Short mmCIF file of C-alpha atoms and ligand atoms in Angstrom, two decimals:
data_model
loop_
_atom_site.label_atom_id
_atom_site.label_comp_id
_atom_site.label_asym_id
_atom_site.label_seq_id
_atom_site.Cartn_x
_atom_site.Cartn_y
_atom_site.Cartn_z
CA MET A 1 4.74 27.11 23.00
CA LYS A 2 2.86 25.12 25.63
CA ASP A 3 4.80 21.88 25.85
CA LYS A 4 2.78 20.16 28.57
CA ILE A 5 -0.85 19.21 29.20
CA ARG A 6 -1.91 19.45 32.76
CA PHE A 7 -5.08 18.05 34.25
CA ASN A 8 -6.61 17.11 37.60
CA TYR A 9 -7.65 13.51 38.15
CA GLU A 10 -9.01 12.44 41.46
CA GLY A 11 -7.45 15.46 43.20
CA ASN A 12 -3.96 15.02 41.77
CA PHE A 13 -2.41 17.27 39.10
CA ILE A 14 -0.88 15.20 36.34
CA GLU A 15 1.39 16.70 33.68
CA LEU A 16 2.07 14.94 30.36
CA PRO A 17 4.49 16.24 27.81
CA ILE A 18 3.41 17.46 24.35
CA PHE A 19 5.87 17.16 21.49
CA GLU A 20 5.86 18.39 17.92
CA GLY A 21 6.75 16.79 14.62
CA VAL A 22 8.68 18.67 11.91
CA GLU A 23 5.57 19.63 10.13
CA GLY A 24 3.78 20.97 13.19
CA GLU A 25 1.75 17.91 14.22
CA LYS A 26 1.48 17.82 17.98
CA ALA A 27 1.07 14.78 20.22
CA ILE A 28 0.53 14.08 23.90
CA ASP A 29 3.06 11.54 25.16
CA ILE A 30 0.88 9.29 27.31
CA ARG A 31 3.44 6.72 28.23
CA ARG A 32 3.38 7.78 31.92
CA LEU A 33 -0.42 7.93 32.18
CA ARG A 34 -1.19 4.53 33.43
CA ASN A 35 1.51 4.62 36.12
CA ALA A 36 0.40 8.07 37.25
CA THR A 37 -3.42 7.61 37.14
CA GLY A 38 -4.23 3.89 36.52
CA LEU A 39 -6.06 5.07 33.33
CA VAL A 40 -5.47 3.74 29.80
CA THR A 41 -6.61 5.41 26.59
CA TYR A 42 -9.45 3.79 24.46
CA ASP A 43 -9.13 4.32 20.65
CA PRO A 44 -10.41 1.42 18.48
CA GLY A 45 -8.90 1.55 14.99
CA TYR A 46 -6.12 3.89 16.29
CA LYS A 47 -8.00 6.77 14.72
CA ASN A 48 -6.40 9.15 17.13
CA THR A 49 -3.24 7.42 18.14
CA GLY A 50 0.22 7.85 16.88
CA SER A 51 1.91 4.52 17.16
CA CYS A 52 5.41 5.56 16.34
CA LYS A 53 7.73 8.52 15.39
CA SER A 54 8.72 8.00 11.66
CA SER A 55 10.96 9.81 9.27
CA ILE A 56 9.74 7.94 6.10
CA THR A 57 6.49 9.49 4.80
CA TYR A 58 4.60 12.73 5.35
CA LEU A 59 0.95 12.96 4.64
CA ASP A 60 -1.33 16.03 4.98
CA GLY A 61 -4.95 14.83 4.09
CA GLU A 62 -6.44 18.40 4.33
CA ALA A 63 -3.98 19.91 1.91
CA GLY A 64 -3.59 16.76 -0.34
CA ILE A 65 0.15 16.45 0.31
CA LEU A 66 2.14 13.15 0.12
CA ARG A 67 5.99 13.10 0.51
CA TYR A 68 8.47 10.30 0.91
CA ARG A 69 11.59 11.52 2.88
CA GLY A 70 10.57 15.07 2.18
CA TYR A 71 10.24 14.67 -1.67
CA SER A 72 6.73 15.26 -3.03
CA ILE A 73 5.30 12.24 -5.00
CA GLU A 74 4.82 14.64 -7.94
CA ASP A 75 8.49 15.35 -8.02
CA LEU A 76 9.39 11.65 -7.58
CA CYS A 77 7.00 10.52 -10.36
CA GLU A 78 8.39 13.05 -12.62
CA ASN A 79 12.12 12.56 -11.97
CA CYS A 80 12.90 9.15 -10.42
CA SER A 81 12.57 5.48 -11.29
CA PHE A 82 10.89 2.98 -8.92
CA ILE A 83 14.21 1.48 -8.04
CA GLU A 84 15.54 4.94 -6.98
CA VAL A 85 12.44 5.47 -4.83
CA ILE A 86 12.97 1.96 -3.32
CA HIS A 87 16.39 3.01 -2.23
CA LEU A 88 15.10 6.37 -1.02
CA LEU A 89 12.53 4.79 1.19
CA ILE A 90 14.63 2.07 2.63
CA PHE A 91 18.02 3.78 2.92
CA GLY A 92 16.86 7.41 3.28
CA HIS A 93 18.26 8.98 0.21
CA ILE A 94 18.11 8.89 -3.60
CA PRO A 95 21.06 6.79 -4.78
CA SER A 96 23.91 8.19 -6.69
CA LYS A 97 24.52 6.56 -10.12
CA LYS A 98 27.18 4.31 -8.64
CA GLU A 99 24.97 3.40 -5.54
CA LYS A 100 22.18 2.49 -7.88
CA GLU A 101 24.27 0.15 -9.98
CA ILE A 102 25.63 -1.57 -6.84
CA PHE A 103 22.09 -1.81 -5.46
CA LEU A 104 20.73 -3.28 -8.79
CA SER A 105 23.58 -5.79 -9.16
CA GLU A 106 23.00 -6.98 -5.54
CA ILE A 107 19.33 -7.55 -6.45
CA ARG A 108 20.15 -9.29 -9.74
CA GLU A 109 22.62 -11.62 -8.04
CA LYS A 110 19.85 -12.92 -5.78
CA SER A 111 17.08 -13.10 -8.30
CA LEU A 112 16.63 -16.88 -8.07
CA VAL A 113 14.29 -18.72 -5.76
CA ASP A 114 14.43 -22.38 -4.78
CA GLU A 115 12.75 -24.49 -7.51
CA ASP A 116 10.84 -26.40 -4.74
CA LEU A 117 8.77 -23.34 -4.19
CA LYS A 118 7.11 -24.24 -7.56
CA GLY A 119 5.88 -27.39 -5.92
CA ILE A 120 4.01 -25.31 -3.38
CA LEU A 121 2.56 -23.15 -6.04
CA LYS A 122 1.49 -26.17 -8.06
CA SER A 123 -0.42 -27.59 -5.11
CA PHE A 124 -2.87 -24.64 -5.05
CA PRO A 125 -6.14 -24.96 -7.00
CA LYS A 126 -6.42 -22.89 -10.16
CA THR A 127 -9.25 -21.01 -8.48
CA ALA A 128 -7.06 -19.80 -5.56
CA HIS A 129 -6.79 -15.95 -5.22
CA PRO A 130 -3.32 -14.72 -6.24
CA MET A 131 -3.00 -12.87 -2.97
CA CYS A 132 -3.48 -16.06 -0.99
CA ILE A 133 -0.85 -17.75 -3.04
CA LEU A 134 1.58 -14.86 -2.75
CA ALA A 135 1.16 -14.63 0.91
CA SER A 136 1.88 -18.33 1.26
CA LEU A 137 4.96 -18.26 -0.96
CA THR A 138 6.36 -15.23 0.73
CA ALA A 139 6.07 -16.76 4.22
CA GLY A 140 7.49 -20.00 2.80
CA LEU A 141 10.51 -18.33 1.38
CA VAL A 142 12.01 -18.22 4.82
CA ALA A 143 12.26 -22.00 4.91
CA PHE A 144 14.18 -21.96 1.61
CA THR A 145 16.62 -19.21 2.57
CA PRO A 146 19.38 -19.82 5.11
CA LYS A 147 19.24 -17.26 7.98
CA LEU A 148 20.70 -14.13 6.32
CA GLY A 149 21.64 -12.05 9.40
CA SER A 150 20.99 -11.50 13.10
CA TYR A 151 19.44 -8.10 12.40
CA GLU A 152 21.52 -6.19 14.92
CA ASP A 153 22.48 -3.43 12.42
CA ILE A 154 21.50 -2.27 8.99
CA GLU A 155 24.41 -4.08 7.34
CA GLN A 156 23.17 -7.38 8.82
CA MET A 157 19.62 -6.61 7.67
CA ARG A 158 20.78 -5.75 4.10
CA PRO A 159 21.08 -9.29 2.68
CA SER A 160 17.49 -10.14 3.73
CA ILE A 161 16.18 -6.77 2.25
CA ILE A 162 18.02 -7.53 -1.02
CA LYS A 163 16.67 -11.11 -1.16
CA MET A 164 13.15 -9.86 -0.54
CA LEU A 165 13.50 -7.22 -3.28
CA ALA A 166 14.73 -9.85 -5.76
CA ALA A 167 12.39 -12.73 -4.92
CA PHE A 168 9.12 -10.89 -4.47
CA PRO A 169 8.54 -9.92 -8.20
CA ILE A 170 9.32 -13.44 -9.18
CA LEU A 171 6.69 -14.89 -6.83
CA ALA A 172 4.14 -12.12 -7.78
CA SER A 173 4.69 -12.82 -11.43
CA TRP A 174 4.34 -16.60 -10.82
CA THR A 175 0.84 -16.05 -9.36
CA HIS A 176 -0.13 -14.25 -12.55
CA ARG A 177 1.35 -16.91 -14.84
CA LYS A 178 -0.40 -19.76 -12.93
CA SER A 179 -3.65 -18.11 -13.40
CA ARG A 180 -2.97 -17.72 -17.10
CA GLY A 181 -1.58 -21.30 -17.43
CA LEU A 182 1.84 -19.96 -18.53
CA PRO A 183 5.26 -21.48 -17.72
CA LEU A 184 7.01 -20.05 -14.82
CA ASN A 185 10.00 -17.94 -15.73
CA TYR A 186 12.77 -15.95 -14.11
CA ALA A 187 14.22 -12.46 -14.44
CA ASN A 188 16.02 -11.10 -17.48
CA ASN A 189 18.78 -9.26 -15.75
CA SER A 190 19.59 -7.03 -18.72
CA LEU A 191 16.33 -5.09 -17.99
CA THR A 192 15.51 -2.45 -15.48
CA TYR A 193 13.82 -3.40 -12.22
CA VAL A 194 10.42 -2.42 -13.58
CA GLY A 195 11.12 -3.60 -17.11
CA ASN A 196 11.91 -7.00 -15.54
CA ILE A 197 8.58 -7.07 -13.62
CA ALA A 198 6.78 -6.46 -16.98
CA HIS A 199 8.96 -9.17 -18.54
CA MET A 200 8.22 -11.74 -15.85
CA MET A 201 4.54 -11.13 -15.89
CA PHE A 202 3.86 -10.89 -19.62
CA ARG A 203 6.45 -12.79 -21.57
CA ARG A 204 5.00 -15.62 -23.68
CA PRO A 205 7.28 -18.61 -24.26
CA HIS A 206 6.82 -18.74 -28.02
CA MET A 207 7.71 -15.10 -28.88
CA ASP A 208 10.28 -12.44 -28.11
CA TYR A 209 9.26 -9.96 -25.43
CA LYS A 210 10.01 -6.28 -25.64
CA PRO A 211 8.43 -4.27 -22.82
CA ASN A 212 6.14 -1.51 -24.10
CA PRO A 213 7.87 1.74 -23.12
CA ILE A 214 4.60 3.57 -22.30
CA GLU A 215 3.44 0.77 -20.04
CA VAL A 216 6.84 0.50 -18.33
CA LYS A 217 6.79 4.29 -17.65
CA ALA A 218 3.22 4.01 -16.32
CA LEU A 219 4.07 0.96 -14.16
CA ASN A 220 7.16 2.99 -12.76
CA LYS A 221 4.73 5.72 -11.69
CA LEU A 222 1.93 3.41 -10.39
CA LEU A 223 4.58 1.51 -8.26
CA ILE A 224 6.01 4.88 -6.93
CA LEU A 225 2.55 6.08 -6.07
CA HIS A 226 1.80 3.01 -4.08
CA ALA A 227 5.12 2.66 -2.42
CA ASP A 228 4.27 4.03 1.00
CA HIS A 229 1.38 5.68 2.86
CA GLU A 230 2.68 5.91 6.37
CA GLN A 231 0.89 3.94 9.14
CA ASN A 232 -1.80 2.33 6.99
CA CYS A 233 -3.26 -1.06 7.94
CA SER A 234 -0.67 -3.33 6.18
CA SER A 235 2.33 -1.22 7.21
CA SER A 236 1.23 -1.13 10.81
CA THR A 237 0.80 -4.84 10.55
CA VAL A 238 4.29 -5.31 9.34
CA ARG A 239 5.63 -3.18 12.09
CA ILE A 240 3.65 -4.93 14.85
CA VAL A 241 4.63 -8.39 13.67
CA GLY A 242 8.27 -7.30 13.22
CA SER A 243 8.27 -5.88 16.82
CA SER A 244 8.32 -9.43 18.06
CA HIS A 245 11.54 -9.83 16.16
CA ALA A 246 10.03 -12.11 13.56
CA ASP A 247 12.06 -12.52 10.41
CA LEU A 248 11.53 -9.98 7.54
CA PHE A 249 9.84 -12.49 5.20
CA PRO A 250 6.87 -13.54 7.46
CA CYS A 251 6.45 -9.82 8.32
CA ILE A 252 5.94 -9.13 4.62
CA ALA A 253 3.54 -12.13 4.37
CA ALA A 254 1.54 -10.56 7.24
CA GLY A 255 1.49 -7.26 5.39
CA LEU A 256 0.10 -8.97 2.30
CA SER A 257 -2.67 -10.67 4.32
CA ALA A 258 -3.64 -7.19 5.73
CA LEU A 259 -3.56 -5.58 2.22
CA TRP A 260 -5.83 -8.31 0.79
CA GLY A 261 -8.86 -7.13 2.60
CA LYS A 262 -11.44 -5.14 0.54
CA LEU A 263 -11.34 -2.18 2.93
CA HIS A 264 -7.66 -1.77 2.13
CA GLY A 265 -6.07 -3.03 -1.13
CA GLY A 266 -9.23 -4.33 -2.72
CA ALA A 267 -11.11 -1.18 -3.68
CA ASN A 268 -9.55 -0.84 -7.26
CA GLN A 269 -11.34 -4.09 -8.22
CA ALA A 270 -14.66 -2.70 -6.93
CA VAL A 271 -14.26 0.48 -8.98
CA ILE A 272 -13.92 -1.51 -12.35
CA GLU A 273 -16.97 -3.63 -11.40
CA MET A 274 -18.99 -0.49 -10.76
CA LEU A 275 -17.93 1.12 -14.08
CA GLU A 276 -18.74 -2.15 -15.93
CA LYS A 277 -22.13 -2.21 -14.36
CA ILE A 278 -22.85 1.43 -15.37
CA SER A 279 -21.87 0.53 -18.99
CA VAL A 280 -24.02 -2.61 -19.01
CA GLN A 281 -26.95 -0.67 -17.61
CA GLY A 282 -26.93 1.89 -20.40
CA ASN A 283 -24.41 4.45 -19.21
CA ASP A 284 -26.86 6.07 -16.83
CA ILE A 285 -24.30 7.78 -14.79
CA GLN A 286 -26.72 10.03 -12.88
CA LYS A 287 -28.68 6.98 -11.67
CA PHE A 288 -25.46 5.78 -9.86
CA ILE A 289 -24.79 9.17 -8.38
CA ASP A 290 -28.29 9.48 -7.15
CA ARG A 291 -28.02 6.02 -5.53
CA ALA A 292 -24.74 7.02 -3.83
CA LYS A 293 -26.52 10.04 -2.30
CA ASP A 294 -29.55 8.06 -1.23
CA LYS A 295 -29.19 7.33 2.48
CA ASN A 296 -31.72 4.42 2.10
CA ASP A 297 -29.35 2.77 -0.45
CA PRO A 298 -26.17 1.09 0.88
CA PHE A 299 -24.43 1.81 -2.58
CA ARG A 300 -21.31 4.15 -2.47
CA LEU A 301 -19.34 5.51 -5.34
CA MET A 302 -16.37 3.31 -5.36
CA GLY A 303 -12.99 5.02 -5.61
CA PHE A 304 -14.42 8.18 -3.83
CA GLY A 305 -13.70 9.39 -0.43
CA HIS A 306 -10.87 8.58 2.01
CA ARG A 307 -10.38 8.40 5.71
CA VAL A 308 -7.45 10.77 5.63
CA TYR A 309 -7.65 12.79 2.40
CA LYS A 310 -10.29 15.56 2.55
CA ASN A 311 -9.11 17.00 -0.63
CA TYR A 312 -8.24 15.46 -4.05
CA ASP A 313 -5.96 12.39 -3.39
CA PRO A 314 -2.68 13.61 -4.89
CA ARG A 315 -2.09 10.14 -6.20
CA ALA A 316 -5.36 10.09 -8.10
CA LYS A 317 -4.44 13.31 -9.88
CA ILE A 318 -1.33 11.78 -11.27
CA LEU A 319 -3.03 8.48 -12.12
CA LYS A 320 -5.78 10.20 -14.10
CA ASN A 321 -3.13 11.49 -16.56
CA ILE A 322 -1.39 8.10 -16.72
CA ALA A 323 -4.74 6.50 -17.49
CA LYS A 324 -5.33 8.84 -20.38
CA GLU A 325 -1.86 8.15 -21.78
CA VAL A 326 -1.96 4.36 -21.43
CA LEU A 327 -5.50 4.04 -22.59
CA GLY A 328 -4.93 6.47 -25.47
CA GLN A 329 -2.34 4.08 -26.98
CA VAL A 330 -4.68 1.05 -27.11
CA SER A 331 -6.40 0.73 -30.36
CA ASN A 332 -9.88 0.13 -28.98
CA ARG A 333 -10.41 2.90 -26.43
CA ASP A 334 -11.91 1.36 -23.30
CA PRO A 335 -15.39 2.85 -23.02
CA ILE A 336 -15.30 2.73 -19.29
CA LEU A 337 -12.59 5.43 -19.21
CA ASP A 338 -15.14 7.92 -20.55
CA ILE A 339 -17.64 6.76 -18.08
CA ALA A 340 -15.02 7.35 -15.23
CA ILE A 341 -14.12 10.85 -16.46
CA GLU A 342 -17.73 11.87 -16.57
CA LEU A 343 -18.62 10.25 -13.32
CA GLU A 344 -15.79 12.05 -11.63
CA GLN A 345 -16.84 15.38 -13.21
CA ARG A 346 -20.39 15.10 -12.20
CA ALA A 347 -19.51 14.05 -8.58
CA LEU A 348 -17.06 16.90 -8.22
CA GLU A 349 -19.79 19.39 -9.23
CA ASP A 350 -22.38 17.76 -6.92
CA ASP A 351 -23.14 19.55 -3.63
CA TYR A 352 -23.43 16.14 -1.82
CA PHE A 353 -19.84 15.25 -2.63
CA LYS A 354 -18.50 18.85 -2.38
CA SER A 355 -19.98 19.37 1.11
CA ARG A 356 -18.53 16.07 2.43
CA LYS A 357 -15.07 16.63 0.75
CA LEU A 358 -15.42 13.38 -1.27
CA TYR A 359 -12.78 13.30 -4.02
CA PRO A 360 -11.41 10.36 -6.23
CA ASN A 361 -8.87 8.24 -4.31
CA VAL A 362 -5.97 6.21 -5.55
CA ASP A 363 -8.23 3.34 -6.58
CA PHE A 364 -10.38 5.38 -8.90
CA TYR A 365 -8.07 5.27 -11.98
CA SER A 366 -5.45 2.48 -11.05
CA GLY A 367 -7.69 -0.35 -12.07
CA LEU A 368 -8.40 1.07 -15.46
CA ILE A 369 -4.59 1.32 -16.15
CA TYR A 370 -4.02 -2.30 -15.02
CA ARG A 371 -6.92 -3.37 -17.29
CA ALA A 372 -5.48 -1.67 -20.27
CA MET A 373 -2.24 -3.60 -19.57
CA ASP A 374 -4.27 -6.86 -19.71
CA ILE A 375 -3.78 -7.48 -16.02
CA PRO A 376 -6.72 -9.56 -14.68
CA THR A 377 -8.86 -7.97 -12.06
CA ARG A 378 -7.89 -10.47 -9.42
CA MET A 379 -4.25 -9.44 -9.84
CA PHE A 380 -4.82 -5.84 -8.91
CA THR A 381 -4.10 -6.18 -5.20
CA VAL A 382 -0.83 -8.14 -6.22
CA MET A 383 0.13 -4.97 -8.28
CA PHE A 384 -0.53 -2.85 -5.30
CA ALA A 385 1.70 -5.15 -3.15
CA LEU A 386 4.56 -4.87 -5.64
CA GLY A 387 4.41 -1.14 -5.17
CA ARG A 388 4.02 -1.27 -1.32
CA LEU A 389 6.90 -3.70 -0.75
CA PRO A 390 9.59 -1.04 -0.29
CA GLY A 391 7.24 0.89 2.04
CA TRP A 392 6.69 -2.31 4.24
CA ILE A 393 10.50 -2.94 4.26
CA SER A 394 11.32 0.60 5.28
CA GLN A 395 8.70 0.64 8.02
CA TRP A 396 10.10 -2.62 9.38
CA LEU A 397 13.66 -1.44 9.23
CA GLU A 398 12.85 1.75 10.98
CA MET A 399 10.99 -0.08 13.70
CA ARG A 400 13.97 -2.42 14.30
CA GLN A 401 16.55 0.41 14.12
CA ASN A 402 14.53 2.46 16.68
CA ASN A 403 14.44 -0.70 18.89
CA GLU A 404 10.75 -0.16 19.37
CA PRO A 405 9.11 -2.28 22.06
CA ILE A 406 6.95 -5.23 21.16
CA GLY A 407 3.51 -4.09 20.02
CA ARG A 408 1.01 -5.02 22.61
CA PRO A 409 -2.06 -2.84 23.15
CA ARG A 410 -4.24 -2.98 26.23
CA GLN A 411 -7.95 -3.58 26.50
CA ILE A 412 -10.99 -2.73 28.49
CA TYR A 413 -12.50 -5.96 29.60
CA VAL A 414 -16.33 -6.06 29.38
CA GLY A 415 -16.92 -9.95 29.64
CA PRO A 416 -18.46 -11.81 32.62
CA LYS A 417 -17.11 -11.15 36.07
CA ARG A 418 -15.51 -14.17 37.98
CA GLN A 419 -17.79 -17.14 37.97
CA ASP A 420 -17.33 -20.72 39.19
CA ILE A 421 -18.30 -23.98 37.56
CA LYS A 422 -21.03 -25.44 39.63
N1 ACO B 501 -20.11 7.56 -1.88
C1 ACO B 501 -21.18 8.15 -1.29
N2 ACO B 501 -21.15 8.70 -0.04
C2 ACO B 501 -19.91 8.58 0.60
C3 ACO B 501 -18.82 7.99 0.06
C4 ACO B 501 -18.96 7.49 -1.26
N3 ACO B 501 -17.94 6.84 -1.82
N4 ACO B 501 -17.79 8.02 0.94
C5 ACO B 501 -18.29 8.67 2.03
N5 ACO B 501 -19.53 9.11 1.83
C6 ACO B 501 -20.43 9.86 2.68
C7 ACO B 501 -20.89 9.04 3.88
O1 ACO B 501 -22.16 8.43 3.55
C8 ACO B 501 -21.04 10.05 4.94
O2 ACO B 501 -22.13 10.79 4.69
P1 ACO B 501 -22.96 11.47 6.04
O3 ACO B 501 -22.08 12.45 6.64
O4 ACO B 501 -24.15 12.11 5.35
O5 ACO B 501 -23.47 10.30 6.83
C9 ACO B 501 -19.82 10.97 4.75
O6 ACO B 501 -19.58 10.84 3.28
C10 ACO B 501 -18.57 10.51 5.42
O7 ACO B 501 -18.29 9.16 5.15
P2 ACO B 501 -17.54 8.19 6.28
O8 ACO B 501 -18.07 6.81 5.91
O9 ACO B 501 -17.80 8.67 7.63
O10 ACO B 501 -16.07 8.40 5.94
P3 ACO B 501 -14.93 7.35 6.28
O11 ACO B 501 -13.74 8.19 6.42
O12 ACO B 501 -15.33 6.49 7.41
O13 ACO B 501 -14.82 6.44 4.99
C11 ACO B 501 -14.19 5.46 2.97
C12 ACO B 501 -13.84 6.49 4.13
C13 ACO B 501 -14.33 4.05 3.63
C14 ACO B 501 -12.96 5.43 2.03
C15 ACO B 501 -15.43 5.83 2.27
O14 ACO B 501 -15.30 7.07 1.71
C16 ACO B 501 -15.82 4.82 1.20
O15 ACO B 501 -16.53 3.90 1.56
N6 ACO B 501 -15.46 5.01 -0.08
C17 ACO B 501 -15.74 4.06 -1.19
C18 ACO B 501 -14.70 2.92 -1.09
C19 ACO B 501 -13.37 3.24 -1.62
O16 ACO B 501 -13.16 3.86 -2.49
N7 ACO B 501 -12.45 2.84 -0.74
C20 ACO B 501 -10.89 3.01 -1.09
C21 ACO B 501 -10.32 3.97 -0.16
S1 ACO B 501 -8.59 4.36 -0.64
C22 ACO B 501 -7.61 3.04 -0.06
O17 ACO B 501 -8.04 2.51 1.00
C23 ACO B 501 -6.44 2.49 -0.68
#
């Protein structure tokens, strides 16, 4: 195999090494390039740049493959709980029964947050977006938590990781409860990690709460499917903020801010709004497909297409079945599920979508499931964040363990040349 790239620049031959990942991806190691030639590379959006070596998640967008630590998400969704996947992503292996118990009891022990955080929450207006509140509370958590470790090895990082896993669902559920005018509650530690999330979000103060098993099962799968997606915008943000050796909590707050943007975590909301519009306008699905194909119309089919997947997003396949299961148990079937199914069918048969390899993505069905669980549309990105938390933590941990240098890209300056004040 050729393991070097050799080129001539201004009369000098330069050799740069090529290395290969375990699944056959090849990369040119350009670290010597600037010293050898004075050149830097230019790649806005990092579309063609590998920012790190990682052993967490493998994604093949052409083949529609997504694996965490080598396990396919289909396998993980079928056979694991979210807490097992959290352990897998962060610590590298599926926990034994004993390890899982220890892990859960560590989380349960830390599942309290300082009551003064409620004061911060209270000071937000009712109209505040839940993601804005969650990012603030998560960053604020650092002020209420004595320094938990100096982060020199994984054992020193573990208390911060456990605290984050314990506190985050409480803070996320508080943003939901505030928007609904419900009293803020704490964990019920007799429940599973996911049962507890459901309990904290949905429990009413005047009645007993028993998590709905179909919804808890669906929630487990939804959270697993969102748990990591290698170097996406928010995970890269967490890594780059952490590379300055910032504490874990503000790194997660930075990830939340990145996720909030509509080009990243916000698309599931747009799908629901589109389906509602189709319903209100008389179910004319073909009209919306024709609009999406019309180059003079800026409208796009929301929940279709992906930068990396040029095949059916494997997460969307699983979500479609979960949507049918969850929506099937609600007494009034949500009419927009039928619209979604027909829209997908027509788009998949249409040459425009076929020729451009546009398939449903993770956001196409997730919003429908959240809606059936009575989760408000503005909470959808918070739900995404609950799933992505272990991915952010594992990316942060890997970056610290690999002792990666501080993230600091170069630029090509195109502003004014030197000028003097006259
Ligand atoms: N509806 C109609 N046409 C589309 C769509 C769509 N949803 N997506 C892409 N296309 C067309 C483009 O018009 C373009 O056509 P052309 O070649 O004739 O010019 C072609 O497909 C390629 O599209 P690009 O915009 O170049 O693809 P890119 O990879 O840059 O965009 C993106 C990916 C942003 C996801 C895009 O498919 C899109 O806007 N989808 C709708 C929004 C959405 O669902 N976002 C969620 C993504 S999943 C996630 O982030 C968690």
